[in-house]
Short mmCIF file of C-alpha atoms in Angstrom, two decimals:
data_model
loop_
_atom_site.label_atom_id
_atom_site.label_comp_id
_atom_site.label_asym_id
_atom_site.label_seq_id
_atom_site.Cartn_x
_atom_site.Cartn_y
_atom_site.Cartn_z
CA MET A 1 8.11 -52.87 -31.00
CA ARG A 2 8.68 -50.85 -27.85
CA ALA A 3 7.56 -52.21 -24.52
CA ASN A 4 5.32 -49.17 -24.06
CA GLU A 5 3.50 -50.23 -27.23
CA SER A 6 2.88 -53.78 -26.03
CA LEU A 7 -0.46 -52.91 -24.37
CA PRO A 8 -2.90 -49.99 -24.77
CA ASN A 9 -3.00 -49.59 -20.98
CA TYR A 10 0.75 -50.06 -20.58
CA ASP A 11 1.28 -47.62 -17.69
CA SER A 12 -1.40 -49.19 -15.53
CA LYS A 13 -0.12 -52.69 -16.25
CA VAL A 14 3.45 -51.66 -15.38
CA ARG A 15 2.08 -50.21 -12.16
CA GLU A 16 0.52 -53.60 -11.38
CA SER A 17 3.89 -55.26 -11.91
CA THR A 18 5.52 -52.56 -9.77
CA ASN A 19 3.09 -53.50 -7.01
CA PHE A 20 4.13 -57.13 -7.56
CA ILE A 21 7.74 -56.10 -6.87
CA ILE A 22 6.88 -54.06 -3.78
CA LYS A 23 4.60 -56.75 -2.38
CA ASN A 24 7.31 -59.38 -2.68
CA ILE A 25 9.99 -57.13 -1.22
CA LYS A 26 7.80 -56.54 1.82
CA GLN A 27 7.01 -60.23 2.18
CA VAL A 28 10.66 -61.31 2.03
CA CYS A 29 11.68 -58.58 4.49
CA LYS A 30 8.90 -59.67 6.84
CA ASP A 31 9.65 -63.40 6.69
CA THR A 32 13.44 -63.27 6.32
CA PRO A 33 14.79 -59.80 7.18
CA GLU A 34 18.29 -61.22 7.72
CA ARG A 35 19.49 -63.30 4.77
CA ARG A 36 23.24 -63.70 5.10
CA ALA A 37 24.72 -65.77 2.30
CA GLY A 38 24.45 -69.49 2.96
CA THR A 39 21.98 -69.24 5.85
CA GLU A 40 18.61 -70.95 6.27
CA GLU A 41 16.96 -67.54 5.95
CA GLU A 42 18.50 -67.02 2.51
CA ALA A 43 17.40 -70.52 1.48
CA LYS A 44 13.88 -69.77 2.67
CA ALA A 45 13.81 -66.55 0.62
CA GLN A 46 14.99 -68.46 -2.46
CA GLN A 47 12.25 -71.04 -1.95
CA TYR A 48 9.75 -68.18 -1.85
CA VAL A 49 11.09 -66.87 -5.17
CA LYS A 50 10.86 -70.34 -6.69
CA ASP A 51 7.27 -70.86 -5.51
CA THR A 52 6.28 -67.43 -6.82
CA MET A 53 7.91 -67.75 -10.22
CA GLU A 54 6.55 -71.21 -10.98
CA LYS A 55 3.31 -69.36 -11.76
CA PHE A 56 4.94 -67.31 -14.52
CA ALA A 57 7.89 -69.28 -15.93
CA ASP A 58 7.96 -72.14 -18.43
CA SER A 59 10.57 -73.77 -16.22
CA VAL A 60 12.26 -73.08 -12.88
CA GLU A 61 15.60 -74.62 -11.94
CA THR A 62 17.58 -74.55 -8.70
CA GLN A 63 21.36 -74.42 -9.04
CA GLU A 64 23.05 -75.55 -5.84
CA ILE A 65 26.33 -73.66 -5.34
CA THR A 66 29.23 -73.60 -2.91
CA VAL A 67 31.06 -70.30 -2.73
CA LYS A 68 34.01 -69.02 -0.73
CA SER A 69 34.16 -65.38 0.25
CA ALA A 70 36.50 -63.33 2.41
CA LYS A 71 35.53 -63.25 6.07
CA PRO A 72 34.26 -59.85 7.25
CA SER A 73 36.76 -59.94 10.12
CA THR A 74 39.72 -59.99 7.70
CA PRO A 75 40.16 -56.17 7.48
CA LEU A 76 40.04 -55.94 11.28
CA LEU A 77 42.83 -58.50 11.70
CA GLN A 78 44.91 -56.92 8.94
CA GLY A 79 44.58 -53.50 10.57
CA ILE A 80 45.59 -54.85 13.97
CA PHE A 81 48.74 -56.39 12.48
CA ALA A 82 49.58 -53.11 10.75
CA VAL A 83 49.08 -50.93 13.84
CA ILE A 84 51.18 -53.25 16.03
CA SER A 85 53.92 -53.27 13.39
CA VAL A 86 54.08 -49.48 13.42
CA ALA A 87 54.45 -49.55 17.20
CA PHE A 88 57.36 -51.99 16.92
CA SER A 89 58.98 -49.93 14.15
CA CYS A 90 59.36 -46.98 16.50
CA VAL A 91 61.68 -49.02 18.74
CA ALA A 92 65.40 -49.21 17.91
CA GLY A 93 67.47 -52.37 17.64
CA PHE A 94 66.22 -55.68 16.31
CA ILE A 95 62.52 -54.77 16.71
CA PRO A 96 62.08 -53.42 13.10
CA ALA A 97 62.54 -57.01 11.93
CA ILE A 98 59.38 -57.90 13.86
CA SER A 99 57.70 -54.87 12.32
CA VAL A 100 58.52 -56.07 8.80
CA TYR A 101 57.20 -59.52 9.64
CA LEU A 102 53.92 -58.24 11.06
CA ILE A 103 53.14 -55.74 8.33
CA ALA A 104 54.17 -58.23 5.63
CA SER A 105 51.77 -60.69 7.24
CA SER A 106 49.05 -58.06 7.00
CA VAL A 107 49.61 -57.47 3.29
CA LEU A 108 49.90 -61.19 2.62
CA ALA A 109 46.64 -61.75 4.47
CA MET A 110 44.97 -59.30 2.12
CA GLY A 111 46.22 -61.16 -0.93
CA ILE A 112 45.66 -64.64 0.47
CA SER A 113 42.10 -63.82 1.56
CA ALA A 114 41.34 -62.75 -2.00
CA PHE A 115 42.82 -65.76 -3.77
CA LEU A 116 43.24 -68.70 -1.41
CA GLY A 117 40.28 -70.63 -0.09
CA PHE A 118 41.47 -71.63 3.36
CA LEU A 119 41.12 -68.08 4.68
CA LYS A 120 37.65 -67.72 3.22
CA ALA A 121 34.27 -68.66 4.59
CA THR A 122 32.62 -71.58 2.75
CA LYS A 123 28.91 -71.08 2.11
CA HIS A 124 26.30 -73.34 0.56
CA SER A 125 23.68 -71.41 -1.35
CA SER A 126 21.57 -71.62 -4.49
CA ASN A 127 20.49 -69.72 -7.59
CA ILE A 128 16.89 -69.79 -8.82
CA ILE A 129 16.78 -69.76 -12.63
CA CYS A 130 13.46 -69.01 -14.32
CA VAL A 131 13.01 -69.43 -18.08
CA LYS A 132 10.32 -68.21 -20.49
CA ASN A 133 10.61 -69.23 -24.14
CA ALA A 134 10.05 -66.99 -27.13
CA SER A 135 6.67 -67.06 -28.82
CA ASP A 136 8.13 -67.77 -32.29
CA LYS A 137 11.71 -69.02 -32.37
CA ASN A 138 14.46 -69.02 -29.73
CA GLU A 139 17.09 -66.98 -31.56
CA ARG A 140 18.45 -64.82 -28.74
CA ARG A 141 18.60 -64.86 -24.96
CA ILE A 142 18.44 -62.09 -22.36
CA VAL A 143 19.28 -62.82 -18.73
CA PHE A 144 18.21 -60.52 -15.86
CA LEU A 145 19.98 -61.04 -12.54
CA GLY A 146 19.44 -59.78 -9.01
CA ASN A 147 20.76 -60.73 -5.55
CA ILE A 148 18.46 -62.18 -2.89
CA ASN A 149 20.84 -62.15 0.10
CA SER A 150 21.22 -59.32 2.59
CA PRO A 151 24.84 -58.30 3.24
CA ILE A 152 26.35 -57.16 6.49
CA GLU A 153 26.82 -53.44 6.89
CA ARG A 154 29.73 -51.72 5.16
CA LYS A 155 30.37 -48.92 7.62
CA LEU A 156 32.52 -46.73 5.39
CA LEU A 157 30.15 -47.03 2.45
CA ARG A 158 27.33 -45.91 4.71
CA ILE A 159 29.24 -42.77 5.74
CA SER A 160 30.34 -41.42 2.35
CA GLY A 161 29.51 -43.70 -0.53
CA ASN A 162 32.54 -45.49 -1.93
CA THR A 163 35.05 -42.66 -1.34
CA LEU A 164 36.12 -43.73 2.14
CA GLU A 165 36.29 -47.37 1.08
CA LYS A 166 38.77 -46.47 -1.64
CA VAL A 167 40.79 -44.29 0.75
CA ALA A 168 40.83 -47.07 3.34
CA PHE A 169 41.81 -49.86 0.92
CA PHE A 170 44.44 -48.06 -1.15
CA GLY A 171 45.69 -46.05 1.84
CA PHE A 172 46.13 -49.26 3.81
CA LEU A 173 48.00 -50.95 0.98
CA THR A 174 50.22 -47.91 0.35
CA GLY A 175 50.98 -47.46 4.04
CA CYS A 176 51.93 -51.12 4.46
CA ILE A 177 54.28 -51.05 1.47
CA LEU A 178 56.02 -47.85 2.55
CA CYS A 179 56.42 -49.10 6.10
CA MET A 180 57.89 -52.38 4.89
CA VAL A 181 60.34 -50.59 2.60
CA TYR A 182 61.52 -48.31 5.41
CA ASP A 183 61.81 -51.07 8.00
CA ALA A 184 63.68 -53.34 5.60
CA PHE A 185 66.06 -50.50 4.79
CA TYR A 186 66.61 -49.89 8.50
CA ILE A 187 67.52 -53.54 9.04
CA ILE A 188 69.88 -53.73 6.06
CA ALA A 189 71.60 -50.35 6.51
CA GLU A 190 74.08 -49.44 9.19
CA LYS A 191 72.28 -48.46 12.37
CA ASN A 192 74.35 -45.34 12.83
CA THR A 193 73.40 -44.09 9.35
CA VAL A 194 69.65 -44.30 9.90
CA SER A 195 67.96 -42.46 12.73
CA PRO A 196 65.43 -44.69 14.47
CA PHE A 197 63.26 -41.63 14.96
CA ILE A 198 62.59 -41.55 11.24
CA GLY A 199 60.37 -44.50 12.01
CA LEU A 200 57.95 -42.07 13.59
CA PHE A 201 56.83 -41.07 10.09
CA GLN A 202 54.95 -44.35 10.01
CA LEU A 203 52.60 -43.01 12.67
CA ILE A 204 50.84 -40.98 9.99
CA PHE A 205 49.47 -44.24 8.58
CA ILE A 206 47.81 -45.34 11.81
CA PRO A 207 44.59 -43.35 11.11
CA VAL A 208 44.15 -45.02 7.72
CA PHE A 209 44.91 -48.43 9.25
CA ILE A 210 42.21 -47.83 11.85
CA LEU A 211 39.86 -46.63 9.12
CA TYR A 212 40.43 -49.85 7.21
CA MET A 213 39.71 -51.88 10.35
CA ASN A 214 36.18 -50.44 10.27
CA PHE A 215 35.46 -51.53 6.70
CA TYR A 216 32.67 -53.86 7.88
CA ASN A 217 30.32 -54.00 10.83
CA PRO A 218 29.88 -57.80 11.17
CA LYS A 219 27.32 -57.41 13.95
CA GLN A 220 24.89 -55.40 11.82
CA ASP A 221 22.61 -57.32 9.45
CA ILE A 222 20.51 -55.28 7.06
CA GLN A 223 17.29 -56.00 5.19
CA GLY A 224 18.65 -55.14 1.77
CA ALA A 225 15.22 -53.98 0.57
CA ASN A 226 16.74 -51.52 -1.91
CA GLY A 227 20.26 -52.77 -2.40
CA ASN A 228 19.31 -56.35 -3.19
CA LEU A 229 15.61 -57.07 -3.40
CA THR A 230 14.66 -54.35 -5.89
CA GLY A 231 17.07 -55.92 -8.37
CA THR A 232 15.84 -59.44 -7.66
CA PHE A 233 12.16 -58.74 -8.11
CA ASP A 234 12.69 -56.30 -10.99
CA SER A 235 14.35 -59.23 -12.76
CA MET A 236 11.39 -61.44 -11.90
CA ALA A 237 8.81 -58.80 -12.80
CA VAL A 238 9.95 -58.65 -16.43
CA MET A 239 8.73 -62.23 -16.76
CA GLN A 240 5.69 -61.61 -14.55
CA TYR A 241 4.62 -58.66 -16.72
CA LEU A 242 4.79 -60.71 -19.92
CA THR A 243 3.06 -63.82 -18.58
CA TYR A 244 0.42 -61.98 -16.55
CA ASN A 245 -0.58 -60.03 -19.66
CA SER A 246 -0.39 -63.01 -22.06
CA LEU A 247 2.67 -61.60 -23.83
CA SER A 248 6.00 -63.08 -24.88
CA LEU A 249 9.17 -61.89 -26.52
CA LYS A 250 9.01 -62.93 -30.16
CA ASN A 251 12.56 -64.15 -30.78
CA THR A 252 14.17 -64.10 -27.35
CA VAL A 253 14.39 -66.54 -24.47
CA LEU A 254 13.89 -64.63 -21.23
CA VAL A 255 15.83 -65.82 -18.16
CA SER A 256 15.33 -64.29 -14.70
CA VAL A 257 17.83 -65.29 -12.02
CA SER A 258 17.67 -64.79 -8.27
CA CYS A 259 21.31 -65.15 -7.24
CA GLY A 260 22.23 -66.48 -3.83
CA ALA A 261 25.34 -65.29 -1.99
CA GLY A 262 25.37 -61.98 -3.84
CA ALA A 263 27.86 -61.46 -6.64
CA TYR A 264 29.53 -64.77 -5.78
CA GLY A 265 26.36 -66.62 -6.73
CA ALA A 266 26.05 -64.58 -9.91
CA ARG A 267 29.59 -65.51 -10.90
CA GLU A 268 28.86 -69.20 -10.23
CA PHE A 269 25.79 -68.92 -12.45
CA VAL A 270 27.78 -67.36 -15.29
CA LYS A 271 30.60 -69.90 -14.84
CA LYS A 272 28.20 -72.81 -15.36
CA TYR A 273 25.82 -71.39 -17.93
CA SER A 274 28.07 -69.24 -20.09
CA SER A 275 29.20 -72.23 -22.15
CA GLN A 276 25.65 -73.56 -22.37
CA TYR A 277 24.43 -70.15 -23.49
CA SER A 278 26.90 -69.98 -26.37
CA ASP A 279 24.25 -71.54 -28.61
CA MET A 280 22.75 -68.12 -29.33
CA PRO A 281 23.56 -64.40 -28.78
CA THR A 282 23.09 -63.71 -25.06
CA LEU A 283 22.96 -60.47 -23.08
CA PHE A 284 23.30 -60.39 -19.28
CA VAL A 285 21.59 -57.54 -17.42
CA SER A 286 22.48 -57.12 -13.73
CA VAL A 287 20.03 -54.93 -11.79
CA ASP A 288 20.91 -53.46 -8.41
CA CYS A 289 19.63 -50.90 -5.91
CA LEU A 290 16.67 -49.14 -7.55
CA GLN A 291 16.64 -46.39 -4.96
CA SER A 292 16.13 -43.09 -6.81
CA ASP A 293 14.45 -42.40 -10.15
CA LYS A 294 16.88 -39.49 -10.71
CA CYS A 295 20.14 -41.43 -10.28
CA PHE A 296 20.09 -44.18 -12.89
CA ALA A 297 23.53 -45.23 -14.07
CA PHE A 298 24.97 -48.10 -16.05
CA SER A 299 28.19 -49.80 -17.01
CA VAL A 300 28.82 -52.22 -19.87
CA ILE A 301 31.28 -54.96 -20.74
CA ASN A 302 32.04 -56.42 -24.17
CA THR A 303 29.19 -54.45 -25.74
CA GLY A 304 28.17 -50.93 -26.65
CA SER A 305 25.80 -48.64 -24.80
CA ASP A 306 23.32 -48.10 -27.65
CA ILE A 307 20.71 -50.56 -26.40
CA ILE A 308 20.56 -49.28 -22.83
CA GLU A 309 20.60 -45.63 -23.91
CA SER A 310 17.77 -46.27 -26.39
CA ALA A 311 15.85 -48.23 -23.75
CA ALA A 312 16.23 -45.34 -21.32
CA GLU A 313 14.90 -42.92 -23.92
CA ASN A 314 11.89 -45.16 -24.59
CA ALA A 315 11.27 -45.54 -20.85
CA GLY A 316 11.62 -41.83 -20.14
CA VAL A 317 14.53 -42.48 -17.76
CA ILE A 318 17.61 -40.26 -17.53
CA ILE A 319 20.63 -42.53 -17.25
CA SER A 320 24.36 -41.83 -17.05
CA ASN A 321 27.13 -43.86 -18.67
CA GLY A 322 30.14 -44.75 -16.53
CA LYS A 323 28.65 -43.44 -13.29
CA ASP A 324 27.65 -46.80 -11.87
CA ASN A 325 29.51 -46.28 -8.59
CA LEU A 326 28.50 -49.57 -6.98
CA SER A 327 31.11 -52.25 -7.41
CA SER A 328 30.18 -55.18 -9.62
CA SER A 329 32.08 -58.41 -9.09
CA LEU A 330 29.78 -60.03 -11.63
CA LEU A 331 30.91 -57.81 -14.50
CA SER A 332 34.58 -57.84 -13.51
CA GLY A 333 34.51 -61.64 -13.50
CA MET A 334 33.20 -61.85 -17.07
CA LYS A 335 35.52 -62.57 -19.97
CA ASN A 336 33.63 -62.91 -23.25
CA GLU A 337 30.05 -62.37 -22.08
CA LYS A 338 28.14 -59.27 -23.10
CA ALA A 339 26.66 -57.56 -20.07
CA ILE A 340 25.02 -54.39 -18.77
CA ARG A 341 24.75 -53.35 -15.15
CA ILE A 342 22.04 -50.95 -13.98
CA SER A 343 21.87 -49.21 -10.61
CA ALA A 344 20.05 -46.22 -9.17
CA ALA A 345 21.71 -45.53 -5.84
CA ASP A 346 21.47 -41.94 -4.63
CA GLU A 347 24.84 -41.19 -3.04
CA LYS A 348 24.15 -37.47 -2.58
CA GLU A 349 21.00 -37.63 -0.50
CA ASN A 350 19.78 -40.82 1.16
CA PHE A 351 22.36 -43.45 0.25
CA VAL A 352 21.26 -46.74 1.81
CA TYR A 353 23.25 -49.38 -0.08
CA ALA A 354 24.71 -51.92 2.39
CA ALA A 355 23.50 -49.77 5.29
CA ARG A 356 21.10 -50.37 8.18
CA GLU A 357 18.72 -47.79 6.69
CA ASP A 358 18.08 -50.14 3.76
CA THR A 359 14.62 -51.24 4.91
CA VAL A 360 11.17 -51.51 3.36
CA THR A 361 10.35 -48.03 4.66
CA SER A 362 13.01 -46.53 2.38
CA ILE A 363 11.97 -48.10 -0.94
CA SER A 364 10.88 -45.77 -3.73
CA PRO A 365 7.89 -46.94 -5.83
CA SER A 366 8.77 -44.40 -8.53
CA ALA A 367 12.35 -45.71 -8.79
CA ILE A 368 11.12 -49.30 -8.91
CA GLU A 369 8.61 -48.47 -11.65
CA ALA A 370 11.26 -46.58 -13.65
CA GLY A 371 13.65 -49.50 -13.28
CA LEU A 372 11.02 -51.96 -14.48
CA LYS A 373 10.23 -49.81 -17.52
CA LEU A 374 13.95 -49.63 -18.29
CA SER A 375 14.30 -53.41 -18.04
CA LEU A 376 11.23 -54.02 -20.20
CA GLU A 377 12.39 -51.63 -22.90
CA THR A 378 15.82 -53.27 -22.87
CA ALA A 379 14.23 -56.69 -23.34
CA TYR A 380 11.99 -55.52 -26.18
CA LEU A 381 14.83 -53.74 -27.99
CA PHE A 382 17.07 -56.78 -27.67
CA ASP A 383 14.23 -58.95 -28.98
CA GLU A 384 13.84 -56.73 -32.02
CA LYS A 385 17.42 -55.83 -32.90
CA GLY A 386 19.81 -57.89 -30.80
CA ILE A 387 23.20 -56.32 -30.12
#
């Protein structure tokens, strides 16, 4: 059965659930507009989700988590090291040795901040896990996930989508490596065989170093009405739609998860529950940024695209494969899990992901409704056919 065949007045009932999503987005943005990972505001928002979903779920569980994420000031410090090293490299004599040290420190800081905990910020957060059992037999499981937190502003993403972020990151890394190679060569080689003025070529990397320094704007909190909350309450609304209308999936356990601390919380959820969920075929569906009903995109891992493409056809949604331009730490962290990621961020017109414009005034009811229909059709198809 298709989701759009579940009720004779399907469209009006979906619209009611769309209003459920919008109402909750507005309430969370009113009560807790700033929900940085690990803060009291994020915890308060999660408590709101828990209280709301206890009306619709068979069970609601809180998973307490501790996550470590890179500090937003890290790119700034790395860029400062790199710029100072270039300045030293333009001076003859023993100074290039200092340049190598500084720029190597910058590159090492990038690697260490990604892999070692002591340079990361420790945050205590939680995931809210809502479960609704199948009406007949629990043979399969589908898990919808969204992020409740509100991130700090990513300045470069706000300016030009993810293009500048890629230029800044890879340009920074390339510039650091080339500068280190040159400075090391200058130290090792005979001074009279290497002109110190060749070091001036490193000046061309200063603009990209400065660009990288502006990766984040730590002083700017955002509401995350589109970028985070649409995904959270879309995930919840799948369960709300079924329970509110006295429906259930026939063979599938439905799990809706509000992840704390963004993708870090989602990874902690998968880390704990992946082994527990090996008892039956399980599909993870990550929903993010339902901003435009004309920009739906998806990416998949360890599964095909048939189910999401068929769901999109049933829902009347045009969706593109491989054009999910928003990064997904959740999917990249998966190994054997089958997962789909859905986003609808409009990068060409009014891109608000991780930007200060991401407020309740910028949400799109039509995009939210289309996203809910897509999620419902995915759940019903999975219930009928699996993957």
